[in-house]
Coordinates of C-alpha atoms and ligand atoms in Angstrom, one line a residue:
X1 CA 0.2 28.7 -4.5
X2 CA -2.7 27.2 -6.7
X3 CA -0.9 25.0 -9.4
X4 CA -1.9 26.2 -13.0
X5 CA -2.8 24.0 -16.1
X6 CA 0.5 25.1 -17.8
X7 CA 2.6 23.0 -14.8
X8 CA 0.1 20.5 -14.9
X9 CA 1.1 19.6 -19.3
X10 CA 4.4 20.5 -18.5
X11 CA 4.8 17.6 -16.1
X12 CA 2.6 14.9 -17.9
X13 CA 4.8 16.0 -20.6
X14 CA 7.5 14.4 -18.6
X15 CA 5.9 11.0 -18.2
X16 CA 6.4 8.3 -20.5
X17 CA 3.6 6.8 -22.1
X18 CA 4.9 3.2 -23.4
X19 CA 6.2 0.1 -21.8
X20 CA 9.1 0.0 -19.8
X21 CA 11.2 -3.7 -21.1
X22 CA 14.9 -4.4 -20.8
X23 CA 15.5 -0.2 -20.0
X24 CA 13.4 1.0 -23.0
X25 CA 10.1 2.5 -23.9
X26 CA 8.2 0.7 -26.2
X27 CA 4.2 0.3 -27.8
X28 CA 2.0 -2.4 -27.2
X29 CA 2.9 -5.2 -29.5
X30 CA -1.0 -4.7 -30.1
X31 CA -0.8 -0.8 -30.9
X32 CA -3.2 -0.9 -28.4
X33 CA -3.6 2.0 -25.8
X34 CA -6.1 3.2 -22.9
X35 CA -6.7 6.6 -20.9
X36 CA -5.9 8.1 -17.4
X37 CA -8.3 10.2 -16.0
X38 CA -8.5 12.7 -13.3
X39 CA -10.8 11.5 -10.9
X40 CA -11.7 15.3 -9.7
X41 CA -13.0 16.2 -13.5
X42 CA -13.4 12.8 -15.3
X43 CA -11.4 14.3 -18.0
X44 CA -8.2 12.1 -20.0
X45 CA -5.0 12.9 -18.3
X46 CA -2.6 10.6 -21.0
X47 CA -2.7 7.9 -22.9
X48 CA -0.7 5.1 -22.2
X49 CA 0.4 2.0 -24.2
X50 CA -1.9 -1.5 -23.2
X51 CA 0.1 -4.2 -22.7
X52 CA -0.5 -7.7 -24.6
X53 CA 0.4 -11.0 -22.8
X54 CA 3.2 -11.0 -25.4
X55 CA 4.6 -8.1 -24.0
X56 CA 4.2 -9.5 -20.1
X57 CA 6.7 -12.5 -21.5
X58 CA 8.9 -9.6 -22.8
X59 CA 8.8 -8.0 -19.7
X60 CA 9.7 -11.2 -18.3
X61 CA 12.2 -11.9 -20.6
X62 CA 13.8 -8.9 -19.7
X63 CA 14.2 -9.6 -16.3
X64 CA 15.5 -13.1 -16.0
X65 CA 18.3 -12.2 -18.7
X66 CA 19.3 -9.0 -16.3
X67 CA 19.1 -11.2 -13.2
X68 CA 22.4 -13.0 -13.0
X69 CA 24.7 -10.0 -13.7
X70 CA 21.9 -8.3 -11.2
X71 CA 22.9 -10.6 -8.1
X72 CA 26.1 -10.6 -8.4
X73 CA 26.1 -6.4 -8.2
X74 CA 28.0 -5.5 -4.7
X75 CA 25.2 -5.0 -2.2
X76 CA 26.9 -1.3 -1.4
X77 CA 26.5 -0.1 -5.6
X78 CA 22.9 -1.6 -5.4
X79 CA 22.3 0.6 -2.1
X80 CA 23.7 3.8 -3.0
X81 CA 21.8 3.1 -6.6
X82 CA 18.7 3.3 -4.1
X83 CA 20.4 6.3 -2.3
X84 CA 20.7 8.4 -5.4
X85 CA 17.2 7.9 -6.4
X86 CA 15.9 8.8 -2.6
X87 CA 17.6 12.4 -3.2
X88 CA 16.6 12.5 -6.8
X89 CA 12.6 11.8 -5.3
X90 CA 13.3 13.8 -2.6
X91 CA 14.6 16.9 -4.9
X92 CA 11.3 16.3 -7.1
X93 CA 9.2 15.7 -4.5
X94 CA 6.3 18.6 -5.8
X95 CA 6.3 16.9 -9.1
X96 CA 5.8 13.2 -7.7
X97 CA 3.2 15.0 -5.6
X98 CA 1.3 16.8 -8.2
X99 CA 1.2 13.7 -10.8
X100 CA -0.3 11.5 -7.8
X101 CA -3.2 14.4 -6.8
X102 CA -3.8 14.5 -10.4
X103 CA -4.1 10.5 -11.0
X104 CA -5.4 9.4 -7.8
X105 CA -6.9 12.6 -6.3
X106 CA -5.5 13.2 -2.9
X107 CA -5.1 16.5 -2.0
X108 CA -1.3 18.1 -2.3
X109 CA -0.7 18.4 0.7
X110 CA -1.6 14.1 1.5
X111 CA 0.4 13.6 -1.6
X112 CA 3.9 15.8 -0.4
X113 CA 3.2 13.1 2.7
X114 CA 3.6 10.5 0.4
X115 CA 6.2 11.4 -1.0
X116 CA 7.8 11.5 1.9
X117 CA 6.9 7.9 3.2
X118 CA 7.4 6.6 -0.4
X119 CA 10.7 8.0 -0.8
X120 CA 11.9 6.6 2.7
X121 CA 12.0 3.0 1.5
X122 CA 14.3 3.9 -1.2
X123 CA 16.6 5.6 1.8
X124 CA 15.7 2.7 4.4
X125 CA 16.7 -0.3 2.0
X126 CA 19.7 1.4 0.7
X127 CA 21.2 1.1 4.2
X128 CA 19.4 -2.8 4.7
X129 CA 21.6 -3.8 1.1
X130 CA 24.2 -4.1 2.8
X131 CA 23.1 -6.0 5.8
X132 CA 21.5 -9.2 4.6
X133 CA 24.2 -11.3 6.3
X134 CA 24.2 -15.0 7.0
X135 CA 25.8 -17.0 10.0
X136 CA 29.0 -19.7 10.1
X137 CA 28.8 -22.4 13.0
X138 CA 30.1 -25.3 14.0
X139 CA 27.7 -28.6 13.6
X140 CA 26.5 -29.5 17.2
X141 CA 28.4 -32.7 17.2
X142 CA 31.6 -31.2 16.1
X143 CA 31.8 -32.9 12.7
X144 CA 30.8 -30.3 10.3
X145 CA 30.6 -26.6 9.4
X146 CA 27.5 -24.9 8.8
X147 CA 27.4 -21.8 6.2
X148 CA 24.1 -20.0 6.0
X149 CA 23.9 -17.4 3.2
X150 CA 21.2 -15.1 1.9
X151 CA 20.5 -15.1 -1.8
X152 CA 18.4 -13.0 -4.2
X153 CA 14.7 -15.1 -4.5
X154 CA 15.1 -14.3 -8.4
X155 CA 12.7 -12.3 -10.7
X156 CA 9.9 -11.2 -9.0
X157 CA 6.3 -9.8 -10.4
X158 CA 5.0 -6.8 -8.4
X159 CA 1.5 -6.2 -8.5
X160 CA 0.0 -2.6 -7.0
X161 CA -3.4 -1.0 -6.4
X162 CA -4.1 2.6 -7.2
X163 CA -4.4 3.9 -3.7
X164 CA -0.7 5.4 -3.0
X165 CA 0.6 5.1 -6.6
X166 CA 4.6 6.2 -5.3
X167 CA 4.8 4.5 -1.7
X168 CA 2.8 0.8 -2.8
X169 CA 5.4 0.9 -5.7
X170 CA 8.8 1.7 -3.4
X171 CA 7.8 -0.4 -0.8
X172 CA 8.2 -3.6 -3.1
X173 CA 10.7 -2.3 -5.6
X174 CA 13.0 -0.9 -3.0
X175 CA 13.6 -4.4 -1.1
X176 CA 14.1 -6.2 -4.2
X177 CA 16.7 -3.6 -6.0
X178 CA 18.6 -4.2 -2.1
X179 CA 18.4 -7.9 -2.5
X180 CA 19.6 -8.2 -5.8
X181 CA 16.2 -9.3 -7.8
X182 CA 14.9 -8.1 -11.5
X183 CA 11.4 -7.6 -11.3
X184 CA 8.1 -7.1 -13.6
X185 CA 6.1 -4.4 -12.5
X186 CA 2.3 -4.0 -12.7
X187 CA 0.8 -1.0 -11.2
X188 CA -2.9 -0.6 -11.3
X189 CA -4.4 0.7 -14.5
X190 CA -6.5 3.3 -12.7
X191 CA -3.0 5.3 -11.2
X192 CA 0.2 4.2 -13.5
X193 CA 1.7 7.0 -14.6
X194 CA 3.6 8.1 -10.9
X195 CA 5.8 4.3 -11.4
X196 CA 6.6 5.5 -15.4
X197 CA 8.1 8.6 -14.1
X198 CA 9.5 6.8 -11.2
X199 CA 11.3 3.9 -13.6
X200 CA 12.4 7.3 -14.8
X201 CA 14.6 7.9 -11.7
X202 CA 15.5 5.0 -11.3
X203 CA 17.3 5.3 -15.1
X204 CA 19.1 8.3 -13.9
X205 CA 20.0 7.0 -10.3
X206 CA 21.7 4.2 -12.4
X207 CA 20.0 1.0 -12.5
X208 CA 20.8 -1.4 -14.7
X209 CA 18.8 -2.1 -18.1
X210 CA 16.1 -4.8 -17.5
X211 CA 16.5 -4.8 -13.5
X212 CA 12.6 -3.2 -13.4
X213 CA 10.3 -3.6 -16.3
X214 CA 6.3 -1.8 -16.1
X215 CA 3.6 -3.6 -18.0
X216 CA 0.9 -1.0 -17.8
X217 CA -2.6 -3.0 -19.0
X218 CA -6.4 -2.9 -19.0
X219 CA -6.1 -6.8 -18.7
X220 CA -4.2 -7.2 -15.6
X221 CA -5.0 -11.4 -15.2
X222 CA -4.9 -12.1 -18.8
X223 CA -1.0 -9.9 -18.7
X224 CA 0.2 -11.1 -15.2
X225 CA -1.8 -14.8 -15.7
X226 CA 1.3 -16.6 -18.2
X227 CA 4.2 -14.9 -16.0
X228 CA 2.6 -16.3 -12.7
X229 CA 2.4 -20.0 -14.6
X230 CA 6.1 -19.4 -16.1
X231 CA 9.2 -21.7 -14.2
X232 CA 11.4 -18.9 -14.2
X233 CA 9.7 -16.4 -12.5
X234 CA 10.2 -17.0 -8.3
X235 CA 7.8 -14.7 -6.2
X236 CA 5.0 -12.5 -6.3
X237 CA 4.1 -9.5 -4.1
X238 CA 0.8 -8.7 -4.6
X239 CA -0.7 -5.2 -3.1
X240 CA -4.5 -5.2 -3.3
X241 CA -8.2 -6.6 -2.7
X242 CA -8.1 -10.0 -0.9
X243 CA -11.0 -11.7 -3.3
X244 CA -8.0 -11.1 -6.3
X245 CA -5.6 -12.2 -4.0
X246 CA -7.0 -15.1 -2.9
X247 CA -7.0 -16.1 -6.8
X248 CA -3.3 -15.3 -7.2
X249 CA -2.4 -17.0 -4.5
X250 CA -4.2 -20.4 -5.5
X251 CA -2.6 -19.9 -9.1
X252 CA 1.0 -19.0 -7.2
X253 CA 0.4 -22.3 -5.5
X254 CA 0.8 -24.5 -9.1
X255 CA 4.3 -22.8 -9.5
X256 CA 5.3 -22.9 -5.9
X257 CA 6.5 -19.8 -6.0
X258 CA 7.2 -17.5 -2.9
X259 CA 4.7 -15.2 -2.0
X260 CA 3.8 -12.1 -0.4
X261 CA 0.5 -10.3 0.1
X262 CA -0.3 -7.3 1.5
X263 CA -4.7 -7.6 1.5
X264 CA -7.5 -5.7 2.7
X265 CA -8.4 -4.8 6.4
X266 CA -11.8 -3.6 8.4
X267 CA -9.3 -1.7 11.2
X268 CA -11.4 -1.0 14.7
X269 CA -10.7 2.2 16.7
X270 CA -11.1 1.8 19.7
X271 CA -11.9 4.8 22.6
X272 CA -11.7 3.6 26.1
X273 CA -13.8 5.7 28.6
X274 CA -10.2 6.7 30.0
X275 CA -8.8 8.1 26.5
X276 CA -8.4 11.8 25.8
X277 CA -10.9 12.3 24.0
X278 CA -9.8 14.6 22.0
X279 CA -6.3 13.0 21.0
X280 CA -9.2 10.1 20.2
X281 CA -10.5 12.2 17.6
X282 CA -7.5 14.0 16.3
X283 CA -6.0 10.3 15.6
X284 CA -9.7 9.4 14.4
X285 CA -9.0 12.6 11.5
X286 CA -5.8 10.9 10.1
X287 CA -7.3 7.1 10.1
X288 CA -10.3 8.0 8.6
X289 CA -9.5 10.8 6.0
X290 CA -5.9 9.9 5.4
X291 CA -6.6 8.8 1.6
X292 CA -10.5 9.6 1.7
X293 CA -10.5 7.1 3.6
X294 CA -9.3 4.6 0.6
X295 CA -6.5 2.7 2.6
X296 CA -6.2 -0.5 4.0
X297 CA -5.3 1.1 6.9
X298 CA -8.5 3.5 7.3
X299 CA -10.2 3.4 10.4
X300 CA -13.3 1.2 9.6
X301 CA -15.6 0.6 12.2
X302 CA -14.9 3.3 15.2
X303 CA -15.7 1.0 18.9
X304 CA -16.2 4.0 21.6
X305 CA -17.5 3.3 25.1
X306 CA -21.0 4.1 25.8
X307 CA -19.5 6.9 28.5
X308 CA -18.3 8.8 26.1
X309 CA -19.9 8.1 22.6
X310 CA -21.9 11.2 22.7
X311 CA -19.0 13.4 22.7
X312 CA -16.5 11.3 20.4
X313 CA -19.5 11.3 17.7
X314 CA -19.8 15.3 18.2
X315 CA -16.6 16.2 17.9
X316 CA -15.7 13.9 15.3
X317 CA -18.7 15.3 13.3
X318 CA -17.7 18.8 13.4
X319 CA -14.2 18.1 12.6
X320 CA -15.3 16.0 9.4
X321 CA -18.3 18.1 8.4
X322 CA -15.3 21.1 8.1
X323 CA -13.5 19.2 5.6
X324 CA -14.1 20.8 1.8
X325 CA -14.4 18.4 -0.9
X326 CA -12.4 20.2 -4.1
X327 CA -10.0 19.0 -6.6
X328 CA -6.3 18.2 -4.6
X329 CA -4.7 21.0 -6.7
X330 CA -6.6 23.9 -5.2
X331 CA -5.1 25.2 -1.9
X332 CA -8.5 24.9 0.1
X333 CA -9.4 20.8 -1.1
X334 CA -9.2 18.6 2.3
X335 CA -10.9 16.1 0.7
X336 CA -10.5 14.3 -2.5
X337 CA -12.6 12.5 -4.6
X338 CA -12.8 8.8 -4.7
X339 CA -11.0 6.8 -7.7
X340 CA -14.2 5.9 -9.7
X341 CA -17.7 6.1 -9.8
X342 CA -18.1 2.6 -9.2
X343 CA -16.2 3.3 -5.6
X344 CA -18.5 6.4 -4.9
X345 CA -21.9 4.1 -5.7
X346 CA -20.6 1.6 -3.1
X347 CA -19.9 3.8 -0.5
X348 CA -22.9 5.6 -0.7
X349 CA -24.9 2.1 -0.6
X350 CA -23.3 1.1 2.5
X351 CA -24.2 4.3 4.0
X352 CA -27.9 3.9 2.9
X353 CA -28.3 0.0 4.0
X354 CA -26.5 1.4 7.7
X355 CA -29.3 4.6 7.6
X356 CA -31.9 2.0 6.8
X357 CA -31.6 -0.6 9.5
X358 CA -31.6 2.4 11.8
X359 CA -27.8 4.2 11.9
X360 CA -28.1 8.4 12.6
X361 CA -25.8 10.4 9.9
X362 CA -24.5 13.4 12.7
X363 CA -23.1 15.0 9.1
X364 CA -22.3 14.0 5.8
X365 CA -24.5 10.9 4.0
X366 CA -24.5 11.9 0.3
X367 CA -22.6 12.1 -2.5
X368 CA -21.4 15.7 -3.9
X369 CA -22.9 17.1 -6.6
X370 CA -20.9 18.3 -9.3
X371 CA -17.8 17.1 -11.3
X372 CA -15.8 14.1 -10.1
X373 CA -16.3 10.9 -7.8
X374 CA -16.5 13.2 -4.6
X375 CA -18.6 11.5 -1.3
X376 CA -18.9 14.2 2.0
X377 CA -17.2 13.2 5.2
X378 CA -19.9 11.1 6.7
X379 CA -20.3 10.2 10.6
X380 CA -22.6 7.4 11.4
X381 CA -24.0 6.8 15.1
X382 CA -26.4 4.1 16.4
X383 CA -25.0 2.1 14.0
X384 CA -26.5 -1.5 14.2
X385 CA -23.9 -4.4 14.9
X386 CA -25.0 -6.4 12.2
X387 CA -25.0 -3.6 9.6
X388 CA -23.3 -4.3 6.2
X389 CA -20.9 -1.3 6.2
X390 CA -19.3 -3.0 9.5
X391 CA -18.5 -6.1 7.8
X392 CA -17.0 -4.8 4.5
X393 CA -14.1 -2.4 3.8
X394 CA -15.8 1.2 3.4
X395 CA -13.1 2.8 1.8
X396 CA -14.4 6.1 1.7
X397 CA -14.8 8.9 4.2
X398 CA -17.1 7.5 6.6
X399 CA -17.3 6.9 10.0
X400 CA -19.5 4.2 11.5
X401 CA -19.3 4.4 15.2
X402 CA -20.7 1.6 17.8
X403 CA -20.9 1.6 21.6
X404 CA -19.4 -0.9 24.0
X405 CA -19.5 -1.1 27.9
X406 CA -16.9 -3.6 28.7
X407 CA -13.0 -4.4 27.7
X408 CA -14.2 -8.0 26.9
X409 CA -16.8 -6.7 24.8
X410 CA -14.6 -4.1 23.2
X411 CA -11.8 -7.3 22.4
X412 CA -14.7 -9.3 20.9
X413 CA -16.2 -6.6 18.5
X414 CA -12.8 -6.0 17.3
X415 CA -11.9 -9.3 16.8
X416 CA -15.2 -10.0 15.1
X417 CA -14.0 -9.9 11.5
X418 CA -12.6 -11.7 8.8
X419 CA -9.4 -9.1 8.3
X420 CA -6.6 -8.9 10.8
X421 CA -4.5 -5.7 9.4
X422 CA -4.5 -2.9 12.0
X423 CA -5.9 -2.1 15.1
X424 CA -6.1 1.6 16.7
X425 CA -6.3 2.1 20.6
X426 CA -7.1 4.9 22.6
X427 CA -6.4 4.7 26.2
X428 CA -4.6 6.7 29.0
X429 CA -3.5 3.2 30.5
X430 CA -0.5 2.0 29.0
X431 CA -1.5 -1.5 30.5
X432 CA -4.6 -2.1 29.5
X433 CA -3.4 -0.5 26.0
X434 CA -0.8 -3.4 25.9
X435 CA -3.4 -6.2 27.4
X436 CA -5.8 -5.6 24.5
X437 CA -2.9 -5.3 21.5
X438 CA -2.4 -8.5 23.3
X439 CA -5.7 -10.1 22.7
X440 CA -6.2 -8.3 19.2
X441 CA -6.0 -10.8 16.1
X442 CA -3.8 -8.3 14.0
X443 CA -0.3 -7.3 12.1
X444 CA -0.2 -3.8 13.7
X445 CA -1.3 -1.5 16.0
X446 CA -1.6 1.7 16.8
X447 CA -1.5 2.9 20.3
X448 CA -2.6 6.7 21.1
X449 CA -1.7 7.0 17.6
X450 CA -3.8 7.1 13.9
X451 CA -1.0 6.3 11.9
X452 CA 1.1 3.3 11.6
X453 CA 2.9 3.4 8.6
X454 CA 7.0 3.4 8.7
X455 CA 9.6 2.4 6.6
X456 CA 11.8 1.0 9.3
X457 CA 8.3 -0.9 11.1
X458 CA 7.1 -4.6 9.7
X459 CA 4.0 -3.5 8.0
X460 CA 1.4 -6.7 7.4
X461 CA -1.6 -8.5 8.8
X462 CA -3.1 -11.8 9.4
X463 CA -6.0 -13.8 8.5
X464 CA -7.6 -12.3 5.6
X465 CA -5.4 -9.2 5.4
X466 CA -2.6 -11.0 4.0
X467 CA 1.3 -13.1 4.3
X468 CA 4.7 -11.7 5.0
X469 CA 5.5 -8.1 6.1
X470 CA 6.9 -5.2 3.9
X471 CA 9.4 -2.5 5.6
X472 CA 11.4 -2.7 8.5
X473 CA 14.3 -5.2 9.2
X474 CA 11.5 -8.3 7.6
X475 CA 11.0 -6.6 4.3
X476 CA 14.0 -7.5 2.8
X477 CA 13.6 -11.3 3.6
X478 CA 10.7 -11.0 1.4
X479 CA 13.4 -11.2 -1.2
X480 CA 15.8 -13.2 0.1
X481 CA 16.2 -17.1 0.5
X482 CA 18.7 -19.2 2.8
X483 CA 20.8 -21.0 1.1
X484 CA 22.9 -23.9 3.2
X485 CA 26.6 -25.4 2.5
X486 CA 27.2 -27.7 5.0
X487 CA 31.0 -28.2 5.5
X488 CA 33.2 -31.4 6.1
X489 CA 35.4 -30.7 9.7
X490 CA 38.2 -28.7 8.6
X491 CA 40.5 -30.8 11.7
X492 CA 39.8 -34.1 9.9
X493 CA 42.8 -35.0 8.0
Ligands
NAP501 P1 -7.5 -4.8 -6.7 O1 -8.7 -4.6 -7.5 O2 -7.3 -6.1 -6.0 O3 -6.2 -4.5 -7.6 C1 -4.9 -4.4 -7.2 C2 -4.0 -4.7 -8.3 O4 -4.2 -6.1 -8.8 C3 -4.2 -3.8 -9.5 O5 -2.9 -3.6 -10.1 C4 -5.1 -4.6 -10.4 O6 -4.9 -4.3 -11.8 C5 -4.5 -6.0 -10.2 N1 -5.4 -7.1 -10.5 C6 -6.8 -7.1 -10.5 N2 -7.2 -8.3 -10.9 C7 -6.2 -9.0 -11.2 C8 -6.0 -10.4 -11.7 N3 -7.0 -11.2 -11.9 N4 -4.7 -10.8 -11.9 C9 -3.7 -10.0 -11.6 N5 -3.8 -8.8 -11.2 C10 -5.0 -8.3 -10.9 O7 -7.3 -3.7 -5.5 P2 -7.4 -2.1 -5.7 O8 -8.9 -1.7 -5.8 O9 -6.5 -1.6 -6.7 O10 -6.9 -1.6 -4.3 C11 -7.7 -1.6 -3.2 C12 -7.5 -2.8 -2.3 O11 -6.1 -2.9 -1.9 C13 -8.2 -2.7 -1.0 O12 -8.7 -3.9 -0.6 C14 -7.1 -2.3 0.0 O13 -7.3 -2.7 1.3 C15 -5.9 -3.1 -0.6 N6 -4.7 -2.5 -0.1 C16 -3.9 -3.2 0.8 C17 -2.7 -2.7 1.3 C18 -1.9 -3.5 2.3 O14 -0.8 -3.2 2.5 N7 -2.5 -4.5 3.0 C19 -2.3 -1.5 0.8 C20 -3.1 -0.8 -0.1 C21 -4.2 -1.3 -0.6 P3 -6.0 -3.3 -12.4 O15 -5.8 -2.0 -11.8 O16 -5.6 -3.2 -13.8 O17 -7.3 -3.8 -12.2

């Protein structure tokens, strides 16, 4: 059923518009504010309060005064605090989905997905709480006792990007609620208001006063810059664009503070001659589109053997050419828009540098006229090896696709990039599947499959894509350090 303007005010009634600091709303301590919009009509969603450095040390205030009583929580109340708000996301789940399509643009139907994945780190690390065990063992020489015990890192700051406004939130928030951190959150001023309603849930699933705090801002280095430099902050998780990450990580450095970063990727998909093809392009669909295309995880430069290029670029084509562009509300949208115009311009430049040095658009190529930031599905063949758009992230709904003859080729093309976040390969041959995620330079892979993404698998890349792993048994570590007492010999008198 279409979803009408009255639910739409009814639920952006629901969010709240201030500063979230030691378990209250509050205003800027400048008074100052700034607007959401809805990337599928341009127009001001809310208006939500602009935080002031001040406000970041309040924030921060907030959460190093919560953090002793916080760690010393029993792991079990601090899971099932996590388990209440899983079935309190879970039981919402249309109006986290609707308040995402309408800040971010996905369609409904991508955003119920979400939910879903979003919503299964809260249930994932409410069962880890409670397993973040150390080890006792004797000294090899017989003379001493060795206690190793996990401990909460301390308060963290949590910075997140616009692209999945729920699950990029959950998936660093849930892991430090488990460990037994306060945190500082600062989602990305383009897509904050799914984390206010969130901190929202959190309230009622029982979380302590000043355990999370938002700082919603237009200023994001000039808010997170002081808290980053401040001795008693201890990590920060960053979710976002290597270049700022890069920056956050040398200023991290001066406080020696633990870090984790989850950075951008350029993710090859590669068909063998021996794939089904048409599993190839059904998993092509989901790591393309998935998002518009705007994840780190998008498929971004499609590697298909010569043998059967042809057919992968034609079926591919008519699948994307059948997607319709319309706001995510309405029933029929399979495509979003993108977040901003300045996204929209870039991807339709890449697309015009690849057509100039000689790429073929099979479908798609332009920009949609009308309201909103919405760019066709595009498929790109003949696509030069030294074009632009292979180097740099697309993120948008485009599909450059480049032909190889040989594995060793295949290997080399893939590896022939600064980012090391996911692979995708398509192959009927489970060995030579295995023998390439062997010689690929990457955090994941997928394997016959589009979609990696799991609350219970190590997410993460290497190189340029980023440090440490968010989700499965790792995530937690994130958030935890090891703490050693080493112990006389109890048999000594
Ligand atoms: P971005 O521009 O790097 O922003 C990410 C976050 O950092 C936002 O909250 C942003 O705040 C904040 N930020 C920007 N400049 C900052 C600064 N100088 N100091 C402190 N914080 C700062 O990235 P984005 O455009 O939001 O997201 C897209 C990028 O994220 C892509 O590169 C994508 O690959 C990556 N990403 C990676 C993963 C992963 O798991 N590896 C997942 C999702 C996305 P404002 O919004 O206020 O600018």
């Amino acid at each position: 059923m279409a979803v009408t303007i009255h639910q739409e005010k009814e639920l952006l009634e629901k969010v709240p518009t201030g500063l979230f600091i030691g378990g209250e709303w509050r205003a800027s301590s400048s008074g100052a504010t700034f607007d959401v919009e809805d990337p599928a009509t341009g127009r001001t969603l809310l208006t939500l309060a602009d935080a002031t450095p001040e406000d970041g040390v309040a924030a921060l205030d907030a959460a190093v005064a919560a953090q002793a009583d916080w760690a010393r929580t029993a792991p079990r109340e601090r899971g099932e605090i996590l388990r209440r708000a899983f079935d309190l996301v879970t039981a919402r789940a249309d109006e986290f989905a609707l308040l995402m399509t309408l800040e971010m643009g996905k369609p409904l139907a991508e955003a119920r997905g979400e939910v879903g994945y979003g919503a299964e780190f809260l249930r994932w690390f409410s069962e880890e709480a409670v397993r973040a065990s150390g080890r006792y063992s004797v000294a090899p020489d017989g003379k001493a006792r060795l206690l190793v015990n996990k401990k909460p890192v301390g308060p963290c700051l949590l910075i997140t990007p616009w692209n999945f406004p729920l699950a990029m939130a959950t998936r660093k928030i849930a892991p430090a609620i488990a460990a037994g951190c306060t945190m500082v959150l600062k989602p990305a001023n383009l897509t904050p208001l799914t984390s206010s309603l969130f901190a929202t849930v959190l309230q009622e699933a029982g979380l302590p006063a000043g355990v999370l705090n938002i700082v919603n801002t237009t200023t994001a280095g000039e808010v997170t810059g002081p808290l980053i430099e401040d001795s008693r902050l201890r990590k920060l998780s960053f979710t976002g664009s290597t270049p700022v990450g890069r920056n956050l990580l040398a200023a991290a450095s001066r406080n020696v503070l633990r870090t984790s970063m989850e950075l951008g990727g350029n993710a090859p998909f590669l068909v063998f001659e021996d794939a089904d093809v048409d599993a190839a392009v059904d998993g092509a669909m989901l790591a393309k589109l998935r998002n518009m295309g705007e994840a780190c995880t998008a498929a971004n430069r499609f590697l298909v053997h010569e043998s059967v290029a042809d057919r992968f670029a034609a079926a591919l084509a008519e699948r994307m050419g059948a997607t319709t562009p319309a706001r995510g509300t309405e029933e029929r949208s399979t495509l979003g828009p993108l977040i901003d115009e300045k996204s929209r311009t870039k991807v339709h430049e890449l697309v015009t540098a690849a057509v100039d040095d000689g790429a073929v658009a099979v479908v798609g190529g332009a920009p949609v006229d009308g309201d909103g930031y919405f760019y066709r599905a595009t498929v790109l063949k003949d696509v030069p090896r030294s074009s632009r758009i292979l180097q740099e992230e697309i993120f948008g709904p485009v599909a450059p696709i480049v032909t190889f003859g040989t594995e060793d080729e295949a290997v080399e093309l893939a590896n022939d990039t600064e980012y090391g976040l996911v692979a995708y390969v398509f192959t009927r041959d489970l060995n030579r599947g295995l023998r390439i995620g062997e010689r690929l330079d990457v955090g994941m892979l997928g394997l016959n499959a589009g979609v990696v993404s799991n609350a219970a698998a190590p997410f993460g890349g290497v190189k340029q894509s980023g440090l440490g792993r968010e989700g499965g048994a790792e995530g937690i570590e994130e958030y935890l350090y090891t703490q050693y007492v080493g112990i006389s010999d109890p048999f000594a008198s």
